[in-house]
Coordinates of C-alpha atoms in Angstrom, one line a residue:
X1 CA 13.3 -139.9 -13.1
X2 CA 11.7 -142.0 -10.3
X3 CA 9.5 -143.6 -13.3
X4 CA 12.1 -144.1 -15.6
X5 CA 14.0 -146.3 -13.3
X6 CA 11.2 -148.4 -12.4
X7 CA 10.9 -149.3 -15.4
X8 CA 13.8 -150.6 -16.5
X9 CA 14.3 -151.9 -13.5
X10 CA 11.1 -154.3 -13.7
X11 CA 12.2 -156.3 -17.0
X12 CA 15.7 -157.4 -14.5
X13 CA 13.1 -157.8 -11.7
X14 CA 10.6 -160.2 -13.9
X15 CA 13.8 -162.2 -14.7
X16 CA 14.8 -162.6 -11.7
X17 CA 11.4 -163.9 -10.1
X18 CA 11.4 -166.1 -13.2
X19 CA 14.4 -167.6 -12.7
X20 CA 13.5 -168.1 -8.5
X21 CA 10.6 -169.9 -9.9
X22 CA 11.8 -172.5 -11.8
X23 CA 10.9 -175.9 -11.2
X24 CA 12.6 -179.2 -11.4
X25 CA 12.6 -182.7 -11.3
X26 CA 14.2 -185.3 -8.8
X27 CA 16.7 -185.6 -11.4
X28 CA 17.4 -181.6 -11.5
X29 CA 16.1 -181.4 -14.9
X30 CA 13.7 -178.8 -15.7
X31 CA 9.9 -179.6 -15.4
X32 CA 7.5 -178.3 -18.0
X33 CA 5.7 -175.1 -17.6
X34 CA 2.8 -176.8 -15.9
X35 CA 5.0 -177.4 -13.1
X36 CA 4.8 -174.3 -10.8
X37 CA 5.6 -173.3 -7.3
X38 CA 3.0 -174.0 -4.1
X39 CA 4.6 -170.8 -2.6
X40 CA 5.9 -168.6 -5.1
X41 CA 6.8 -166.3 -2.8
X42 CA 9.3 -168.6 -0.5
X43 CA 12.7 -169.0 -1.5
X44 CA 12.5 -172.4 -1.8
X45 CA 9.2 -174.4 -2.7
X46 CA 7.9 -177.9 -3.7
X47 CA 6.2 -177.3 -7.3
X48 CA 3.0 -179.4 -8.4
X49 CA 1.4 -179.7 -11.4
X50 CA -1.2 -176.1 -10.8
X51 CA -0.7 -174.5 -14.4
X52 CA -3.7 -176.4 -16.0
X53 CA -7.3 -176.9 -16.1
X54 CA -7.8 -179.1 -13.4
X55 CA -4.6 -178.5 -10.5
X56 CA -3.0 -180.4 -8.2
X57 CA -3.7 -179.7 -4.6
X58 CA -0.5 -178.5 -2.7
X59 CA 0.3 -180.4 1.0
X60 CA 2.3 -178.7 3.4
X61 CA 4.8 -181.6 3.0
X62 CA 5.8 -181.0 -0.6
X63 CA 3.7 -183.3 -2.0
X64 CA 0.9 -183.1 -4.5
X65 CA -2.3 -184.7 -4.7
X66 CA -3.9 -185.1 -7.6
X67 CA -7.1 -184.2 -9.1
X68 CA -6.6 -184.8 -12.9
X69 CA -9.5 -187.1 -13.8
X70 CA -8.1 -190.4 -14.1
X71 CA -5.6 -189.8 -11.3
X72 CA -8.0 -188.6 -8.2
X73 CA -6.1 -189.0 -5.0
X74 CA -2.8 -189.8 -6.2
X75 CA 0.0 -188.4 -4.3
X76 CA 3.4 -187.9 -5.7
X77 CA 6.3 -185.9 -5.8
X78 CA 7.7 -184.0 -9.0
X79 CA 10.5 -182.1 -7.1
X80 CA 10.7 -178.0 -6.2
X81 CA 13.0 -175.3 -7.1
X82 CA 16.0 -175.9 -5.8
X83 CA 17.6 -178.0 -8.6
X84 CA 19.6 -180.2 -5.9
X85 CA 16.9 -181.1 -4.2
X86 CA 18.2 -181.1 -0.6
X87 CA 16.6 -177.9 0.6
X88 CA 14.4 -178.7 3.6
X89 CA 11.2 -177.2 1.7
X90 CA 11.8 -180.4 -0.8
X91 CA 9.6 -182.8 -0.3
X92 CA 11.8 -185.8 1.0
X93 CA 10.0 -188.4 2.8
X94 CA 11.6 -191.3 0.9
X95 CA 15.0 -192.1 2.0
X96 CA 15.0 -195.0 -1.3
X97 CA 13.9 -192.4 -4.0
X98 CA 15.9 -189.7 -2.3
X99 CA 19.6 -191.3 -2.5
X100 CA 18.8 -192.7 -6.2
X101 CA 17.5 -189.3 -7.2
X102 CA 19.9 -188.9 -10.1
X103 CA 18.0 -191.8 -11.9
X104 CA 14.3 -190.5 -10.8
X105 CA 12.1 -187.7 -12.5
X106 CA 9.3 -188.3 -9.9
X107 CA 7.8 -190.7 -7.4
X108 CA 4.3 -191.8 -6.4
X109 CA 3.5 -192.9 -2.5
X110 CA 1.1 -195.5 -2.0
X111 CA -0.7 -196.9 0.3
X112 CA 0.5 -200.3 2.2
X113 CA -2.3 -199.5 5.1
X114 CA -5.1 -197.3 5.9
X115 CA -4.0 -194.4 6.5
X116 CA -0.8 -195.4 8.3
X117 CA 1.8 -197.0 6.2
X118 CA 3.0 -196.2 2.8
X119 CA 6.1 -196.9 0.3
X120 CA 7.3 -195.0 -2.9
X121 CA 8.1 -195.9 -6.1
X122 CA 9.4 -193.9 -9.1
X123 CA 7.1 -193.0 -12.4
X124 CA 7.4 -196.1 -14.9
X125 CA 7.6 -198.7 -11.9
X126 CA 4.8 -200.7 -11.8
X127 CA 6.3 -203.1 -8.8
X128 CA 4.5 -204.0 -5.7
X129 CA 6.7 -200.8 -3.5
X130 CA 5.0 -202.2 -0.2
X131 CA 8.1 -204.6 1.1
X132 CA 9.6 -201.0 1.5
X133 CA 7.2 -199.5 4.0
X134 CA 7.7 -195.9 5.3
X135 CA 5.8 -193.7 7.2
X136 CA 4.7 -190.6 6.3
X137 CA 3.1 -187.4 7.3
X138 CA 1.2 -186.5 4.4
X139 CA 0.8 -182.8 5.3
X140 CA -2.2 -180.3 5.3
X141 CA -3.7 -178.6 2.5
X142 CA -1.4 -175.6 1.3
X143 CA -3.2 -173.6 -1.6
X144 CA -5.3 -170.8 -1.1
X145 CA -6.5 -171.8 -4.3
X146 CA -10.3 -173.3 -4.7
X147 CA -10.1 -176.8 -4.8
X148 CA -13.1 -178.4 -6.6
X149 CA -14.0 -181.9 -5.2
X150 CA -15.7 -184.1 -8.0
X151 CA -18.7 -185.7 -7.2
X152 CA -18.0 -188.8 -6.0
X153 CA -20.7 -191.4 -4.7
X154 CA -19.6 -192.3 -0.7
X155 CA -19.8 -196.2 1.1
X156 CA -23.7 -194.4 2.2
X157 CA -24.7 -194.1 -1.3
X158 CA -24.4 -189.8 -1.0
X159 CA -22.7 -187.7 -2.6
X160 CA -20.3 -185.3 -2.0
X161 CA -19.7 -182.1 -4.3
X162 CA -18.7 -178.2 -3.2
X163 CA -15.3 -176.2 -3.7
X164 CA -13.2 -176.1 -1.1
X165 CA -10.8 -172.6 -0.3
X166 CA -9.0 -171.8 2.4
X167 CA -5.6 -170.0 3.0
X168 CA -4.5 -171.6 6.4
X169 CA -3.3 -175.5 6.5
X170 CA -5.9 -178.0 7.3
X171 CA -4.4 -181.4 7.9
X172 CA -6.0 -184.2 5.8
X173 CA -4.3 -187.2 7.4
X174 CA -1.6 -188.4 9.2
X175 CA 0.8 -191.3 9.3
X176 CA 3.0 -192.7 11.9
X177 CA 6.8 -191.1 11.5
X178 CA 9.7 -190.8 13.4
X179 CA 11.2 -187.6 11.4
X180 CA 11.0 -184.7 13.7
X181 CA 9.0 -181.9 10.8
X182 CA 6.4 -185.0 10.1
X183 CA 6.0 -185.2 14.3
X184 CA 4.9 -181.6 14.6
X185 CA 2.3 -181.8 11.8
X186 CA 1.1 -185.8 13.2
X187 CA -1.3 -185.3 16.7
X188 CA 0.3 -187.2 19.3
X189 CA -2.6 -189.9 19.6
X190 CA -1.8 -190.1 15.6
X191 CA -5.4 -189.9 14.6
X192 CA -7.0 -188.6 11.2
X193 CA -7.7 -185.0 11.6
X194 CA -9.3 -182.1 10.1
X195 CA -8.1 -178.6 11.2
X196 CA -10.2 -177.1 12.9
X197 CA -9.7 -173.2 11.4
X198 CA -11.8 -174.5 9.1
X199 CA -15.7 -174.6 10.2
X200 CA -19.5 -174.9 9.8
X201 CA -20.1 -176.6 6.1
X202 CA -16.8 -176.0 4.9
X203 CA -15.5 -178.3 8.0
X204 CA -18.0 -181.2 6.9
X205 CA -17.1 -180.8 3.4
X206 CA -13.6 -181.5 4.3
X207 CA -14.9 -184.2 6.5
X208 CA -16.2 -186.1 3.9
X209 CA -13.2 -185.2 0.9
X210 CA -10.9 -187.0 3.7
X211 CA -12.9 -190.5 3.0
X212 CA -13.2 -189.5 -0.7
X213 CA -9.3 -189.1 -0.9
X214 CA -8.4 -192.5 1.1
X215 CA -10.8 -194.7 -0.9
X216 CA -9.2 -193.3 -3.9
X217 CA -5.9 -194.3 -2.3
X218 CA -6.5 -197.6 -1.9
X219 CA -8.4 -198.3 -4.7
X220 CA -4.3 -197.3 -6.9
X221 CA -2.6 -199.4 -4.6
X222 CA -2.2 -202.3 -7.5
X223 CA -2.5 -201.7 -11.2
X224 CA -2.3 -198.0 -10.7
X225 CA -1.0 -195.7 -13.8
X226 CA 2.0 -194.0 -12.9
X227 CA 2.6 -191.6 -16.2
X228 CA 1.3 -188.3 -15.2
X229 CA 1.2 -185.8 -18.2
X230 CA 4.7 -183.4 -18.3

């Protein structure tokens, strides 16, 4: 009897984990299938582009980062799955995107400064964003996922290739912010930090992915493509 029930109860409990994981756009439409949760399990989660090939990496701030070739180190925002948008585990650090969200599908944020300063702009808008500055805590590095790190020549002339997998947050970078969530991921002294869970090679690895990612950065802040594939 026990069995019986179990399984007609698991088709109603598929569905219903289905439905908790759709994601959507800034807009509230649905995203594509390639769009998936960062924590499937939460009730509410930012969703990044994770079903295919190469995935985005998560960041404990709702945004993604990039790592389709051609797009390296691009962070953006394609929504989460709560199709208003306003739960506090959407990723919202753009007060401009935010309140004309009804007209926006997604949003990239660039680099103004080094590390400190950056402004947003929605997919299609090739404008210079950086009149608009904002400050932003980028986040720490949320999937458990491996991550694999291309490999990419450095400013010494090395290079830098490995896989990368951890299951706790290590913070990439930070950036100046006066919202209250970004203060208690930022350092006080504001500096750019890698967590320290994370040690021996791994640690250095991260080390040098952290100058990999903000050379990639800078190098979209004019002319970059904003049309990621949906």
């Amino acid at each position: 009897f026990v069995m019986r029930l179990s399984k007609s109860a698991l088709p109603l409990l598929l569905a219903a984990v289905s439905a908790q994981q759709t994601c959507y756009r800034l807009d509230g439409s649905e995203a594509s299938s390639e769009f998936t949760p960062c924590n499937p399990g939460a009730k509410v989660s930012a969703c990044c582009h994770l079903n295919k090939d190469v995935p985005d990496i998560c960041l404990s701030s709702g945004l993604c980062l990039s790592q389709q070739p051609g797009y390296e180190g691009l962070i953006y925002s394609n929504g989460c799955t709560d199709q208003t948008g306003k739960d506090s585990a959407c990723p919202q650090p753009c007060a401009n995107i935010i309140e004309n969200s009804k007209s926006v599908t997604a949003y990239n944020v660039l680099p103004c400064a080094p590390g400190r300063q950056f402004c947003c702009r929605a997919f299609g808008d090739n404008s210079n964003c950086c009149d608009e500055i904002v400050t932003v805590a980028i986040g720490s590095v949320m999937t458990a996922a491996s991550a694999t790190l291309a490999s990419t020549s450095t400013a010494t002339g090395g290079d830098i290739s490995g896989t990368v997998s951890t299951a706790k947050p290590t913070t990439i970078f930070c950036a100046n912010s006066t919202d209250a969530s970004a203060l208690e991921t930022c350092p006080k002294d504001n500096s750019v930090v890698v967590g320290g869970a994370v040690g021996g090679a791994l640690g250095a690895l991260l080390l040098g992915s952290l100058g990999i990612i903000m050379l990639l950065l800078l190098r979209r802040t004019k002319g970059i493509l904003t049309h990621l594939i949906s």
